[in-house]
């Protein structure tokens, strides 16, 4: 064995040991906590190291109240002028503070007596939060705060504070505690698995300027004086190196599934011409040319014994659901099971209603499965799926969880796949009888740029529904300042509802907790209810129970609600043709793709529809450009292209991913300059260090990846 080889072997063995050490080996992580961490795919100590912050907060300086700007997250120190409970639209505790340069209001909606009493006039508060422009000037809603007798001194951080992606019940403090331990005890054991000789010349510098251990450390614990912007833009060599490695790991996992698929068999699905005929007949509309073409492509895919993996891209409203249903009919008519999986319960519920109607008319039952389906109904559905007498099911990712067994799953349709990770796509493979894999169709309204497709969708066929159903009027989009036009907009809402139309009012808070988003929507609902007496106003947000959500959506669909106030939970797929007006607040803070998706909720009927984008000052250059693009075009493909250009120009819009895959550091759009190197590097690595591929995939994609082999 050459020295090189011996070293690679040692690396692999070390890597394996690290990858197998359970997260419960860390202090503070018991079995309960381990379950929570598993929700964000953290199972091992190594996963903790690779659970990287998705943003950073700057708590290194105090900002004078006179120098505050909206949307800025910062530390302020000031004295309390006044604290009182106010009974506005909603009871809240209002604390006014000032520091001689300016003033600020702190607002708490959830508070207890002792909190109320702690805010005494003349005492000092130090708080950290995001500044918003409220009705009476700047405010912070639920900031982190501490009250003290005298002016607090010191206590500022010397480095940027990492903020970790998290899940219910896992605090940032816990993340910091366990990453501290992992950095101290496990990081020194972390092995290099990518031989930099295999990377193209252009990339070697980046790679060698920062070791893996150093890079991981730099992201978890930025050094003193590191610039917040650089960290957010991921331009440091530590970032670049990790991004490159992550992209290579994902590319490997994709190659692996492609190789595996080449030897796989899928059930041959035969169309039943009579059933297909009556299905089309019952629709009440004729398929567009594009829909017919894609249906035919899919039909021929499914009639072959090699597994289909096809991406169906079509702009919002182009009618992808009916194509999915047509394919599912082919499966059901062949006596094989099929599922339609949606990214949200709301959307799954809507598909359930649509498919229930279409299939019901043909005497085919449709099942429903989401994480919060009532136990009894769930048990029944699970039994029928296992027995094989339920052929069609609709739901969320609950459909692919371990407890779900299928008699013979032959087709999986994944809707709006940019919300699904590759691992979920792969998990499905374990649901079929031995020796077979299901056909897969993936539907998306976000078209995928070419370089990206070549690297990350190399294993997909692509169909495009490039035509909208006839009679659609383009949504007319207007952009208005929220401050001065709100009253006018409210009058338009009233006029639309009085004319029998329905309206969405969307209140997004990007990058905020679901709780805050729900809260903003709740406040708006109250306000609109108070002003628009006589209108039936509904509210839907992520914090509602599934039953409540369903109830509200049902009422809206049936026309029993005129105005629906919502968070971005309605972003994807919701289809209520009578809704013809959409208001979107804080549009300046949202990405193009997301705004386009939201806007796609109107313009689904024959009525002329409108979308009003409300913005708060100040508007950045990029925000201005985004709003202008939306005003000028309705074409999703053009918007996706522009999105790429703007983001390519260096602005990072939040942490949302545009690709289908969830990455830890990479962003396929932002990091597209690295894509051309990936394939070549992977080929060289596969030749030189084939034994390091597995541990590399394992490190970046984690244990979910095992499904590739299932
Ligand atoms: P998306 O591609 O955004 O998922 P949907 O499948 O939700 O679009 O379809 C949008 C709306 O258009 C639905 O109400 C659907 O019934 C309707 N629709 C789909 N195809 C046609 C068609 N060929 N003619 C008329 N209406 C159609
Ligand atoms: Mg859809």
mmCIF file of N, CA and C and ligand atoms in Angstrom, residues 314-322 347 350-351 415-416 443-445 572-575 597 601 604, ligand 2:
data_model
loop_
_atom_site.group_PDB
_atom_site.id
_atom_site.type_symbol
_atom_site.label_atom_id
_atom_site.label_comp_id
_atom_site.label_asym_id
_atom_site.label_seq_id
_atom_site.Cartn_x
_atom_site.Cartn_y
_atom_site.Cartn_z
ATOM 1 N N UNK A 314 -43.739 24.411 -15.118
ATOM 2 C CA UNK A 314 -44.785 25.207 -15.738
ATOM 3 C C UNK A 314 -45.108 26.345 -14.799
ATOM 4 N N UNK A 315 -45.316 27.492 -15.375
ATOM 5 C CA UNK A 315 -45.563 28.688 -14.581
ATOM 6 C C UNK A 315 -46.772 28.488 -13.662
ATOM 7 N N UNK A 316 -46.867 29.326 -12.655
ATOM 8 C CA UNK A 316 -48.037 29.232 -11.783
ATOM 9 C C UNK A 316 -49.302 29.373 -12.616
ATOM 10 N N UNK A 317 -50.265 28.504 -12.365
ATOM 11 C CA UNK A 317 -51.526 28.577 -13.089
ATOM 12 C C UNK A 317 -51.518 27.883 -14.437
ATOM 13 N N UNK A 318 -50.407 27.252 -14.802
ATOM 14 C CA UNK A 318 -50.357 26.613 -16.122
ATOM 15 C C UNK A 318 -51.112 25.278 -16.134
ATOM 16 N N UNK A 319 -51.533 24.816 -14.975
ATOM 17 C CA UNK A 319 -52.344 23.598 -14.926
ATOM 18 C C UNK A 319 -51.526 22.331 -14.782
ATOM 19 N N UNK A 320 -50.662 22.286 -13.798
ATOM 20 C CA UNK A 320 -49.832 21.105 -13.595
ATOM 21 C C UNK A 320 -50.614 19.997 -12.893
ATOM 22 N N UNK A 321 -51.567 20.388 -12.051
ATOM 23 C CA UNK A 321 -52.272 19.382 -11.248
ATOM 24 C C UNK A 321 -52.986 18.354 -12.115
ATOM 25 N N UNK A 322 -53.594 18.834 -13.178
ATOM 26 C CA UNK A 322 -54.369 17.910 -14.006
ATOM 27 C C UNK A 322 -53.435 16.923 -14.721
ATOM 28 N N UNK A 347 -51.818 22.958 0.850
ATOM 29 C CA UNK A 347 -51.816 22.573 -0.544
ATOM 30 C C UNK A 347 -52.237 21.113 -0.709
ATOM 31 N N UNK A 350 -55.881 20.905 -0.511
ATOM 32 C CA UNK A 350 -56.538 21.350 -1.733
ATOM 33 C C UNK A 350 -56.450 20.296 -2.844
ATOM 34 N N UNK A 351 -55.290 19.679 -2.968
ATOM 35 C CA UNK A 351 -55.148 18.604 -3.961
ATOM 36 C C UNK A 351 -56.093 17.449 -3.650
ATOM 37 N N UNK A 415 -45.149 17.740 -5.740
ATOM 38 C CA UNK A 415 -45.548 19.057 -6.225
ATOM 39 C C UNK A 415 -44.640 20.138 -5.647
ATOM 40 N N UNK A 416 -44.387 21.146 -6.435
ATOM 41 C CA UNK A 416 -43.590 22.304 -5.989
ATOM 42 C C UNK A 416 -42.316 21.848 -5.310
ATOM 43 N N UNK A 443 -42.982 18.341 -9.918
ATOM 44 C CA UNK A 443 -43.563 19.518 -10.569
ATOM 45 C C UNK A 443 -43.038 20.793 -9.928
ATOM 46 N N UNK A 444 -42.713 21.757 -10.734
ATOM 47 C CA UNK A 444 -42.227 23.001 -10.161
ATOM 48 C C UNK A 444 -42.622 24.201 -11.012
ATOM 49 N N UNK A 445 -42.835 25.311 -10.321
ATOM 50 C CA UNK A 445 -43.126 26.558 -11.030
ATOM 51 C C UNK A 445 -41.854 27.389 -11.152
ATOM 52 N N UNK A 572 -47.807 28.689 -1.886
ATOM 53 C CA UNK A 572 -47.707 27.686 -2.921
ATOM 54 C C UNK A 572 -49.054 27.059 -3.271
ATOM 55 N N UNK A 573 -49.423 27.146 -4.529
ATOM 56 C CA UNK A 573 -50.454 26.274 -5.050
ATOM 57 C C UNK A 573 -51.919 26.532 -4.734
ATOM 58 N N UNK A 574 -52.228 27.391 -3.757
ATOM 59 C CA UNK A 574 -53.633 27.558 -3.393
ATOM 60 C C UNK A 574 -54.436 28.058 -4.604
ATOM 61 N N UNK A 575 -55.584 27.452 -4.825
ATOM 62 C CA UNK A 575 -56.331 27.707 -6.056
ATOM 63 C C UNK A 575 -57.789 28.062 -5.768
ATOM 64 N N UNK A 597 -44.874 33.671 -7.016
ATOM 65 C CA UNK A 597 -45.699 32.571 -6.519
ATOM 66 C C UNK A 597 -46.959 33.095 -5.834
ATOM 67 N N UNK A 601 -51.668 33.336 -6.984
ATOM 68 C CA UNK A 601 -52.919 32.912 -6.336
ATOM 69 C C UNK A 601 -54.121 33.635 -6.940
ATOM 70 N N UNK A 604 -56.749 33.435 -11.641
ATOM 71 C CA UNK A 604 -57.058 32.038 -11.945
ATOM 72 C C UNK A 604 -58.459 31.873 -12.515
HETATM 73 MG MG1 LIG B 2 -49.857 23.708 -8.408
#
